[in-house]
Amino acid sequence: QVQLVESGGGLVQAGGSLRLSCAASGRTSSSYYFAWFRQGPGKEREFVAAVRAGGGETRYADSVKGRFTISRDFARSTVNLQLNNLKPEDTAVYYCALDMTPRSSPSGTRYAYEYWGQGTQVTVSS
């Protein structure tokens, strides 16, 4: 059993930055993939970014490329998301997720991820 706990959300003005963290407890593997998804008001949950737990390949949604950076610390079982140049449309609950299925690359679909955190709110004011 794996538990994921997010932290770091908050209220920020447009153009500002935040850093989200996700701590994983339980057994994990370097072959797993961590991801961040988000769900804005009245919207479907959407993919943001993913990274292989052991390092290397990353994947980003087009809407966040160049602004958000995903990173991981395998030894500490944490994954971070640096959010820069935030926009009001980035307002959402951000969720950390874990995919334990062996894959050649990270998935961008939420149905691939078996474990989820409780979410952390990010609000960007204009």
mmCIF file of N, CA and C in Angstrom:
data_model
loop_
_atom_site.group_PDB
_atom_site.id
_atom_site.type_symbol
_atom_site.label_atom_id
_atom_site.label_comp_id
_atom_site.label_asym_id
_atom_site.label_seq_id
_atom_site.Cartn_x
_atom_site.Cartn_y
_atom_site.Cartn_z
ATOM 1 N N GLN A 1 0.838 -1.192 0.000
ATOM 2 C CA GLN A 1 0.000 0.000 0.000
ATOM 3 C C GLN A 1 0.872 1.241 0.000
ATOM 4 N N VAL A 2 0.521 2.189 -0.829
ATOM 5 C CA VAL A 2 1.265 3.438 -0.950
ATOM 6 C C VAL A 2 0.352 4.598 -0.588
ATOM 7 N N GLN A 3 0.882 5.540 0.149
ATOM 8 C CA GLN A 3 0.144 6.764 0.453
ATOM 9 C C GLN A 3 0.913 7.959 -0.101
ATOM 10 N N LEU A 4 0.172 8.899 -0.663
ATOM 11 C CA LEU A 4 0.746 10.111 -1.231
ATOM 12 C C LEU A 4 0.162 11.314 -0.513
ATOM 13 N N VAL A 5 1.029 12.224 -0.079
ATOM 14 C CA VAL A 5 0.578 13.408 0.643
ATOM 15 C C VAL A 5 1.185 14.642 -0.010
ATOM 16 N N GLU A 6 0.306 15.519 -0.517
ATOM 17 C CA GLU A 6 0.768 16.742 -1.168
ATOM 18 C C GLU A 6 0.857 17.893 -0.166
ATOM 19 N N SER A 7 1.693 18.858 -0.502
ATOM 20 C CA SER A 7 1.799 20.078 0.287
ATOM 21 C C SER A 7 2.301 21.191 -0.620
ATOM 22 N N GLY A 8 2.154 22.444 -0.148
ATOM 23 C CA GLY A 8 2.734 23.563 -0.867
ATOM 24 C C GLY A 8 1.771 24.434 -1.637
ATOM 25 N N GLY A 9 0.507 24.101 -1.645
ATOM 26 C CA GLY A 9 -0.446 24.940 -2.359
ATOM 27 C C GLY A 9 -0.674 26.261 -1.636
ATOM 28 N N GLY A 10 -1.416 27.148 -2.285
ATOM 29 C CA GLY A 10 -1.700 28.435 -1.660
ATOM 30 C C GLY A 10 -2.265 29.429 -2.644
ATOM 31 N N LEU A 11 -2.311 30.685 -2.205
ATOM 32 C CA LEU A 11 -2.817 31.790 -3.019
ATOM 33 C C LEU A 11 -1.642 32.622 -3.503
ATOM 34 N N VAL A 12 -1.624 32.917 -4.796
ATOM 35 C CA VAL A 12 -0.520 33.677 -5.374
ATOM 36 C C VAL A 12 -1.069 34.579 -6.469
ATOM 37 N N GLN A 13 -0.407 35.680 -6.701
ATOM 38 C CA GLN A 13 -0.822 36.577 -7.779
ATOM 39 C C GLN A 13 -0.309 36.057 -9.113
ATOM 40 N N ALA A 14 -0.979 36.466 -10.163
ATOM 41 C CA ALA A 14 -0.545 36.089 -11.512
ATOM 42 C C ALA A 14 0.904 36.517 -11.724
ATOM 43 N N GLY A 15 1.672 35.625 -12.334
ATOM 44 C CA GLY A 15 3.091 35.865 -12.539
ATOM 45 C C GLY A 15 3.961 35.326 -11.428
ATOM 46 N N GLY A 16 3.350 34.924 -10.341
ATOM 47 C CA GLY A 16 4.088 34.411 -9.202
ATOM 48 C C GLY A 16 4.448 32.943 -9.343
ATOM 49 N N SER A 17 5.031 32.398 -8.273
ATOM 50 C CA SER A 17 5.520 31.018 -8.271
ATOM 51 C C SER A 17 5.080 30.287 -7.017
ATOM 52 N N LEU A 18 4.979 28.974 -7.152
ATOM 53 C CA LEU A 18 4.726 28.080 -6.028
ATOM 54 C C LEU A 18 5.514 26.803 -6.266
ATOM 55 N N ARG A 19 5.767 26.087 -5.178
ATOM 56 C CA ARG A 19 6.425 24.783 -5.276
ATOM 57 C C ARG A 19 5.573 23.775 -4.513
ATOM 58 N N LEU A 20 5.100 22.770 -5.238
ATOM 59 C CA LEU A 20 4.312 21.699 -4.643
ATOM 60 C C LEU A 20 5.215 20.505 -4.381
ATOM 61 N N SER A 21 4.938 19.804 -3.301
ATOM 62 C CA SER A 21 5.677 18.597 -2.976
ATOM 63 C C SER A 21 4.717 17.451 -2.714
ATOM 64 N N CYS A 22 5.183 16.248 -2.996
ATOM 65 C CA CYS A 22 4.399 15.037 -2.751
ATOM 66 C C CYS A 22 5.314 14.025 -2.094
ATOM 67 N N ALA A 23 4.934 13.586 -0.911
ATOM 68 C CA ALA A 23 5.711 12.591 -0.197
ATOM 69 C C ALA A 23 5.016 11.248 -0.301
ATOM 70 N N ALA A 24 5.764 10.235 -0.711
ATOM 71 C CA ALA A 24 5.220 8.894 -0.873
ATOM 72 C C ALA A 24 5.707 8.000 0.252
ATOM 73 N N SER A 25 4.789 7.285 0.864
ATOM 74 C CA SER A 25 5.149 6.292 1.877
ATOM 75 C C SER A 25 4.759 4.917 1.372
ATOM 76 N N GLY A 26 5.464 3.915 1.816
ATOM 77 C CA GLY A 26 5.222 2.581 1.306
ATOM 78 C C GLY A 26 6.275 2.206 0.276
ATOM 79 N N ARG A 27 6.146 1.015 -0.283
ATOM 80 C CA ARG A 27 7.173 0.524 -1.199
ATOM 81 C C ARG A 27 7.004 1.125 -2.588
ATOM 82 N N THR A 28 8.061 1.713 -3.079
ATOM 83 C CA THR A 28 8.051 2.256 -4.435
ATOM 84 C C THR A 28 9.249 1.697 -5.183
ATOM 85 N N SER A 29 9.251 1.894 -6.478
ATOM 86 C CA SER A 29 10.316 1.372 -7.332
ATOM 87 C C SER A 29 10.782 2.454 -8.281
ATOM 88 N N SER A 30 12.043 2.357 -8.698
ATOM 89 C CA SER A 30 12.577 3.345 -9.630
ATOM 90 C C SER A 30 11.884 3.280 -10.985
ATOM 91 N N SER A 31 11.191 2.194 -11.275
ATOM 92 C CA SER A 31 10.517 2.054 -12.565
ATOM 93 C C SER A 31 9.118 2.665 -12.575
ATOM 94 N N TYR A 32 8.630 3.075 -11.412
ATOM 95 C CA TYR A 32 7.298 3.677 -11.343
ATOM 96 C C TYR A 32 7.336 5.096 -11.908
ATOM 97 N N TYR A 33 6.142 5.608 -12.196
ATOM 98 C CA TYR A 33 6.021 6.989 -12.654
ATOM 99 C C TYR A 33 5.167 7.778 -11.677
ATOM 100 N N PHE A 34 5.657 8.965 -11.310
ATOM 101 C CA PHE A 34 4.865 9.923 -10.550
ATOM 102 C C PHE A 34 4.334 10.978 -11.507
ATOM 103 N N ALA A 35 3.167 11.493 -11.179
ATOM 104 C CA ALA A 35 2.580 12.534 -12.011
ATOM 105 C C ALA A 35 1.833 13.532 -11.156
ATOM 106 N N TRP A 36 1.606 14.680 -11.745
ATOM 107 C CA TRP A 36 0.711 15.687 -11.183
ATOM 108 C C TRP A 36 -0.444 15.891 -12.153
ATOM 109 N N PHE A 37 -1.636 15.906 -11.601
ATOM 110 C CA PHE A 37 -2.854 16.249 -12.328
ATOM 111 C C PHE A 37 -3.482 17.450 -11.622
ATOM 112 N N ARG A 38 -4.430 18.066 -12.294
ATOM 113 C CA ARG A 38 -5.150 19.152 -11.646
ATOM 114 C C ARG A 38 -6.602 19.141 -12.086
ATOM 115 N N GLN A 39 -7.449 19.698 -11.233
ATOM 116 C CA GLN A 39 -8.871 19.780 -11.539
ATOM 117 C C GLN A 39 -9.368 21.154 -11.137
ATOM 118 N N GLY A 40 -9.686 21.960 -12.149
ATOM 119 C CA GLY A 40 -10.220 23.285 -11.906
ATOM 120 C C GLY A 40 -11.715 23.247 -11.662
ATOM 121 N N PRO A 41 -12.301 24.350 -11.209
ATOM 122 C CA PRO A 41 -13.735 24.406 -10.924
ATOM 123 C C PRO A 41 -14.560 24.053 -12.155
ATOM 124 N N GLY A 42 -15.400 23.051 -12.020
ATOM 125 C CA GLY A 42 -16.269 22.651 -13.116
ATOM 126 C C GLY A 42 -15.573 21.979 -14.280
ATOM 127 N N LYS A 43 -14.332 21.551 -14.071
ATOM 128 C CA LYS A 43 -13.568 20.938 -15.159
ATOM 129 C C LYS A 43 -13.206 19.495 -14.837
ATOM 130 N N GLU A 44 -12.827 18.775 -15.888
ATOM 131 C CA GLU A 44 -12.329 17.426 -15.711
ATOM 132 C C GLU A 44 -10.901 17.466 -15.148
ATOM 133 N N ARG A 45 -10.520 16.380 -14.483
ATOM 134 C CA ARG A 45 -9.141 16.277 -14.011
ATOM 135 C C ARG A 45 -8.219 16.113 -15.235
ATOM 136 N N GLU A 46 -7.160 16.921 -15.273
ATOM 137 C CA GLU A 46 -6.287 16.907 -16.430
ATOM 138 C C GLU A 46 -4.835 16.685 -16.029
ATOM 139 N N PHE A 47 -4.105 16.096 -16.958
ATOM 140 C CA PHE A 47 -2.695 15.808 -16.768
ATOM 141 C C PHE A 47 -1.887 17.094 -16.786
ATOM 142 N N VAL A 48 -0.872 17.161 -15.906
ATOM 143 C CA VAL A 48 0.021 18.317 -15.857
ATOM 144 C C VAL A 48 1.448 17.911 -16.224
ATOM 145 N N ALA A 49 2.003 16.941 -15.485
ATOM 146 C CA ALA A 49 3.396 16.543 -15.719
ATOM 147 C C ALA A 49 3.638 15.182 -15.083
ATOM 148 N N ALA A 50 4.662 14.478 -15.579
ATOM 149 C CA ALA A 50 5.019 13.176 -15.036
ATOM 150 C C ALA A 50 6.527 12.976 -15.123
ATOM 151 N N VAL A 51 7.032 12.127 -14.226
ATOM 152 C CA VAL A 51 8.459 11.810 -14.208
ATOM 153 C C VAL A 51 8.650 10.384 -13.718
ATOM 154 N N ARG A 52 9.662 9.720 -14.239
ATOM 155 C CA ARG A 52 9.991 8.384 -13.789
ATOM 156 C C ARG A 52 10.629 8.480 -12.408
ATOM 157 N N ALA A 53 10.225 7.603 -11.492
ATOM 158 C CA ALA A 53 10.706 7.679 -10.110
ATOM 159 C C ALA A 53 12.220 7.580 -10.033
ATOM 160 N N GLY A 54 12.813 6.775 -10.921
ATOM 161 C CA GLY A 54 14.260 6.609 -10.913
ATOM 162 C C GLY A 54 15.000 7.679 -11.669
ATOM 163 N N GLY A 55 14.262 8.631 -12.201
ATOM 164 C CA GLY A 55 14.894 9.736 -12.923
ATOM 165 C C GLY A 55 14.859 9.534 -14.415
ATOM 166 N N GLY A 56 15.117 10.604 -15.136
ATOM 167 C CA GLY A 56 15.165 10.513 -16.586
ATOM 168 C C GLY A 56 13.974 11.165 -17.243
ATOM 169 N N GLU A 57 13.151 10.362 -17.890
ATOM 170 C CA GLU A 57 12.108 10.880 -18.761
ATOM 171 C C GLU A 57 11.039 11.667 -18.025
ATOM 172 N N THR A 58 10.669 12.788 -18.610
ATOM 173 C CA THR A 58 9.575 13.597 -18.116
ATOM 174 C C THR A 58 8.588 13.845 -19.249
ATOM 175 N N ARG A 59 7.395 14.266 -18.856
ATOM 176 C CA ARG A 59 6.359 14.587 -19.833
ATOM 177 C C ARG A 59 5.549 15.737 -19.263
ATOM 178 N N TYR A 60 5.166 16.683 -20.129
ATOM 179 C CA TYR A 60 4.401 17.850 -19.699
ATOM 180 C C TYR A 60 3.204 18.072 -20.601
ATOM 181 N N ALA A 61 2.155 18.621 -20.018
ATOM 182 C CA ALA A 61 1.040 19.106 -20.820
ATOM 183 C C ALA A 61 1.499 20.360 -21.562
ATOM 184 N N ASP A 62 0.975 20.559 -22.755
ATOM 185 C CA ASP A 62 1.377 21.722 -23.550
ATOM 186 C C ASP A 62 1.112 23.030 -22.812
ATOM 187 N N SER A 63 0.054 23.055 -22.013
ATOM 188 C CA SER A 63 -0.345 24.291 -21.338
ATOM 189 C C SER A 63 0.635 24.745 -20.258
ATOM 190 N N VAL A 64 1.520 23.846 -19.826
ATOM 191 C CA VAL A 64 2.448 24.199 -18.748
ATOM 192 C C VAL A 64 3.910 24.140 -19.169
ATOM 193 N N LYS A 65 4.182 23.690 -20.379
ATOM 194 C CA LYS A 65 5.575 23.604 -20.847
ATOM 195 C C LYS A 65 6.258 24.957 -20.771
ATOM 196 N N GLY A 66 7.476 24.945 -20.231
ATOM 197 C CA GLY A 66 8.235 26.177 -20.096
ATOM 198 C C GLY A 66 7.924 26.954 -18.829
ATOM 199 N N ARG A 67 6.866 26.576 -18.129
ATOM 200 C CA ARG A 67 6.497 27.275 -16.888
ATOM 201 C C ARG A 67 6.598 26.376 -15.664
ATOM 202 N N PHE A 68 6.258 25.109 -15.816
ATOM 203 C CA PHE A 68 6.279 24.157 -14.709
ATOM 204 C C PHE A 68 7.437 23.179 -14.897
ATOM 205 N N THR A 69 8.008 22.748 -13.767
ATOM 206 C CA THR A 69 9.089 21.761 -13.811
ATOM 207 C C THR A 69 8.832 20.691 -12.766
ATOM 208 N N ILE A 70 8.830 19.428 -13.197
ATOM 209 C CA ILE A 70 8.661 18.309 -12.286
ATOM 210 C C ILE A 70 10.033 17.724 -11.982
ATOM 211 N N SER A 71 10.224 17.344 -10.717
ATOM 212 C CA SER A 71 11.485 16.729 -10.311
ATOM 213 C C SER A 71 11.194 15.703 -9.239
ATOM 214 N N ARG A 72 12.142 14.812 -9.008
ATOM 215 C CA ARG A 72 11.933 13.790 -7.995
ATOM 216 C C ARG A 72 13.217 13.559 -7.213
ATOM 217 N N ASP A 73 13.039 13.110 -5.975
ATOM 218 C CA ASP A 73 14.149 12.691 -5.127
ATOM 219 C C ASP A 73 13.823 11.264 -4.728
ATOM 220 N N PHE A 74 14.378 10.307 -5.457
ATOM 221 C CA PHE A 74 14.017 8.910 -5.236
ATOM 222 C C PHE A 74 14.389 8.450 -3.838
ATOM 223 N N ALA A 75 15.539 8.883 -3.335
ATOM 224 C CA ALA A 75 15.983 8.456 -2.007
ATOM 225 C C ALA A 75 15.011 8.910 -0.919
ATOM 226 N N ARG A 76 14.384 10.056 -1.142
ATOM 227 C CA ARG A 76 13.444 10.589 -0.153
ATOM 228 C C ARG A 76 11.999 10.314 -0.532
ATOM 229 N N SER A 77 11.805 9.622 -1.645
ATOM 230 C CA SER A 77 10.450 9.286 -2.110
ATOM 231 C C SER A 77 9.570 10.522 -2.208
ATOM 232 N N THR A 78 10.106 11.560 -2.798
ATOM 233 C CA THR A 78 9.318 12.779 -2.990
ATOM 234 C C THR A 78 9.360 13.200 -4.450
ATOM 235 N N VAL A 79 8.317 13.848 -4.864
ATOM 236 C CA VAL A 79 8.252 14.436 -6.203
ATOM 237 C C VAL A 79 7.741 15.859 -6.055
ATOM 238 N N ASN A 80 8.357 16.763 -6.768
ATOM 239 C CA ASN A 80 8.039 18.179 -6.646
ATOM 240 C C ASN A 80 7.556 18.746 -7.972
ATOM 241 N N LEU A 81 6.789 19.800 -7.868
ATOM 242 C CA LEU A 81 6.347 20.519 -9.059
ATOM 243 C C LEU A 81 6.572 22.004 -8.818
ATOM 244 N N GLN A 82 7.489 22.578 -9.563
ATOM 245 C CA GLN A 82 7.754 24.010 -9.500
ATOM 246 C C GLN A 82 6.858 24.713 -10.498
ATOM 247 N N LEU A 83 6.040 25.632 -10.013
ATOM 248 C CA LEU A 83 5.095 26.351 -10.851
ATOM 249 C C LEU A 83 5.559 27.809 -10.963
ATOM 250 N N ASN A 84 5.957 28.219 -12.146
ATOM 251 C CA ASN A 84 6.401 29.591 -12.383
ATOM 252 C C ASN A 84 5.461 30.290 -13.348
ATOM 253 N N ASN A 85 5.508 31.623 -13.318
ATOM 254 C CA ASN A 85 4.689 32.431 -14.217
ATOM 255 C C ASN A 85 3.235 31.961 -14.203
ATOM 256 N N LEU A 86 2.697 31.855 -13.010
ATOM 257 C CA LEU A 86 1.339 31.322 -12.862
ATOM 258 C C LEU A 86 0.299 32.250 -13.464
ATOM 259 N N LYS A 87 -0.755 31.637 -13.985
ATOM 260 C CA LYS A 87 -1.862 32.349 -14.607
ATOM 261 C C LYS A 87 -3.153 32.009 -13.874
ATOM 262 N N PRO A 88 -4.153 32.878 -13.955
ATOM 263 C CA PRO A 88 -5.423 32.566 -13.286
ATOM 264 C C PRO A 88 -6.013 31.220 -13.723
ATOM 265 N N GLU A 89 -5.786 30.836 -14.959
ATOM 266 C CA GLU A 89 -6.325 29.558 -15.438
ATOM 267 C C GLU A 89 -5.593 28.349 -14.853
ATOM 268 N N ASP A 90 -4.512 28.575 -14.117
ATOM 269 C CA ASP A 90 -3.843 27.481 -13.418
ATOM 270 C C ASP A 90 -4.525 27.161 -12.089
ATOM 271 N N THR A 91 -5.504 27.961 -11.705
ATOM 272 C CA THR A 91 -6.230 27.721 -10.461
ATOM 273 C C THR A 91 -6.905 26.355 -10.505
ATOM 274 N N ALA A 92 -6.610 25.526 -9.508
ATOM 275 C CA ALA A 92 -7.131 24.161 -9.483
ATOM 276 C C ALA A 92 -6.676 23.476 -8.206
ATOM 277 N N VAL A 93 -7.261 22.315 -7.964
ATOM 278 C CA VAL A 93 -6.717 21.401 -6.961
ATOM 279 C C VAL A 93 -5.704 20.523 -7.686
ATOM 280 N N TYR A 94 -4.503 20.470 -7.167
ATOM 281 C CA TYR A 94 -3.425 19.695 -7.779
ATOM 282 C C TYR A 94 -3.255 18.384 -7.014
ATOM 283 N N TYR A 95 -3.215 17.290 -7.776
ATOM 284 C CA TYR A 95 -3.123 15.954 -7.212
ATOM 285 C C TYR A 95 -1.832 15.278 -7.646
ATOM 286 N N CYS A 96 -1.217 14.594 -6.705
ATOM 287 C CA CYS A 96 -0.080 13.732 -6.993
ATOM 288 C C CYS A 96 -0.606 12.325 -7.256
ATOM 289 N N ALA A 97 0.013 11.626 -8.191
ATOM 290 C CA ALA A 97 -0.448 10.290 -8.546
ATOM 291 C C ALA A 97 0.744 9.378 -8.841
ATOM 292 N N LEU A 98 0.517 8.080 -8.682
ATOM 293 C CA LEU A 98 1.573 7.086 -8.880
ATOM 294 C C LEU A 98 1.094 5.979 -9.811
ATOM 295 N N ASP A 99 1.899 5.695 -10.817
ATOM 296 C CA ASP A 99 1.634 4.621 -11.780
ATOM 297 C C ASP A 99 2.648 3.517 -11.542
ATOM 298 N N MET A 100 2.192 2.326 -11.157
ATOM 299 C CA MET A 100 3.087 1.217 -10.832
ATOM 300 C C MET A 100 3.188 0.201 -11.956
ATOM 301 N N THR A 101 2.545 0.471 -13.077
ATOM 302 C CA THR A 101 2.595 -0.459 -14.203
ATOM 303 C C THR A 101 3.854 -0.203 -15.029
ATOM 304 N N PRO A 102 4.624 -1.269 -15.353
ATOM 305 C CA PRO A 102 5.817 -1.064 -16.185
ATOM 306 C C PRO A 102 5.464 -0.482 -17.543
ATOM 307 N N ARG A 103 6.095 0.628 -17.872
ATOM 308 C CA ARG A 103 5.842 1.301 -19.153
ATOM 309 C C ARG A 103 7.155 1.823 -19.711
ATOM 310 N N SER A 104 7.130 2.073 -20.983
ATOM 311 C CA SER A 104 8.330 2.624 -21.627
ATOM 312 C C SER A 104 8.383 4.137 -21.518
ATOM 313 N N SER A 105 7.238 4.738 -21.197
ATOM 314 C CA SER A 105 7.194 6.193 -21.066
ATOM 315 C C SER A 105 6.029 6.573 -20.156
ATOM 316 N N PRO A 106 6.047 7.780 -19.589
ATOM 317 C CA PRO A 106 4.966 8.158 -18.668
ATOM 318 C C PRO A 106 3.642 8.376 -19.384
ATOM 319 N N SER A 107 2.577 7.965 -18.727
ATOM 320 C CA SER A 107 1.242 8.115 -19.293
ATOM 321 C C SER A 107 0.658 9.482 -18.931
ATOM 322 N N GLY A 108 -0.149 9.990 -19.834
ATOM 323 C CA GLY A 108 -0.835 11.249 -19.589
ATOM 324 C C GLY A 108 -2.300 11.072 -19.254
ATOM 325 N N THR A 109 -2.738 9.842 -19.083
ATOM 326 C CA THR A 109 -4.135 9.589 -18.749
ATOM 327 C C THR A 109 -4.268 9.222 -17.282
ATOM 328 N N ARG A 110 -5.286 9.758 -16.631
ATOM 329 C CA ARG A 110 -5.442 9.534 -15.202
ATOM 330 C C ARG A 110 -5.747 8.068 -14.888
ATOM 331 N N TYR A 111 -6.288 7.330 -15.836
ATOM 332 C CA TYR A 111 -6.685 5.944 -15.578
ATOM 333 C C TYR A 111 -5.473 5.015 -15.443
ATOM 334 N N ALA A 112 -4.290 5.502 -15.793
ATOM 335 C CA ALA A 112 -3.071 4.704 -15.652
ATOM 336 C C ALA A 112 -2.520 4.750 -14.236
ATOM 337 N N TYR A 113 -3.010 5.647 -13.411
ATOM 338 C CA TYR A 113 -2.428 5.895 -12.090
ATOM 339 C C TYR A 113 -3.278 5.246 -11.008
ATOM 340 N N GLU A 114 -2.616 4.391 -10.212
ATOM 341 C CA GLU A 114 -3.331 3.586 -9.222
ATOM 342 C C GLU A 114 -3.511 4.298 -7.887
ATOM 343 N N TYR A 115 -2.575 5.157 -7.537
ATOM 344 C CA TYR A 115 -2.636 5.805 -6.234
ATOM 345 C C TYR A 115 -2.690 7.315 -6.398
ATOM 346 N N TRP A 116 -3.452 7.946 -5.505
ATOM 347 C CA TRP A 116 -3.677 9.386 -5.572
ATOM 348 C C TRP A 116 -3.554 10.004 -4.191
ATOM 349 N N GLY A 117 -3.057 11.248 -4.173
ATOM 350 C CA GLY A 117 -3.072 12.018 -2.950
ATOM 351 C C GLY A 117 -4.409 12.713 -2.766
ATOM 352 N N GLN A 118 -4.526 13.465 -1.684
ATOM 353 C CA GLN A 118 -5.797 14.123 -1.358
ATOM 354 C C GLN A 118 -5.952 15.457 -2.076
ATOM 355 N N GLY A 119 -4.864 15.962 -2.634
ATOM 356 C CA GLY A 119 -4.917 17.214 -3.387
ATOM 357 C C GLY A 119 -4.514 18.420 -2.559
ATOM 358 N N THR A 120 -4.013 19.432 -3.249
ATOM 359 C CA THR A 120 -3.667 20.703 -2.612
ATOM 360 C C THR A 120 -4.141 21.832 -3.519
ATOM 361 N N GLN A 121 -4.758 22.842 -2.921
ATOM 362 C CA GLN A 121 -5.370 23.922 -3.688
ATOM 363 C C GLN A 121 -4.342 24.962 -4.110
ATOM 364 N N VAL A 122 -4.382 25.309 -5.376
ATOM 365 C CA VAL A 122 -3.592 26.421 -5.914
ATOM 366 C C VAL A 122 -4.566 27.445 -6.478
ATOM 367 N N THR A 123 -4.483 28.666 -5.980
ATOM 368 C CA THR A 123 -5.351 29.734 -6.452
ATOM 369 C C THR A 123 -4.495 30.887 -6.953
ATOM 370 N N VAL A 124 -4.726 31.295 -8.195
ATOM 371 C CA VAL A 124 -3.964 32.377 -8.811
ATOM 372 C C VAL A 124 -4.904 33.546 -9.060
ATOM 373 N N SER A 125 -4.606 34.664 -8.434
ATOM 374 C CA SER A 125 -5.444 35.858 -8.602
ATOM 375 C C SER A 125 -4.890 36.744 -9.718
ATOM 376 N N SER A 126 -5.801 37.418 -10.392
ATOM 377 C CA SER A 126 -5.399 38.276 -11.517
ATOM 378 C C SER A 126 -5.072 39.685 -11.057
#
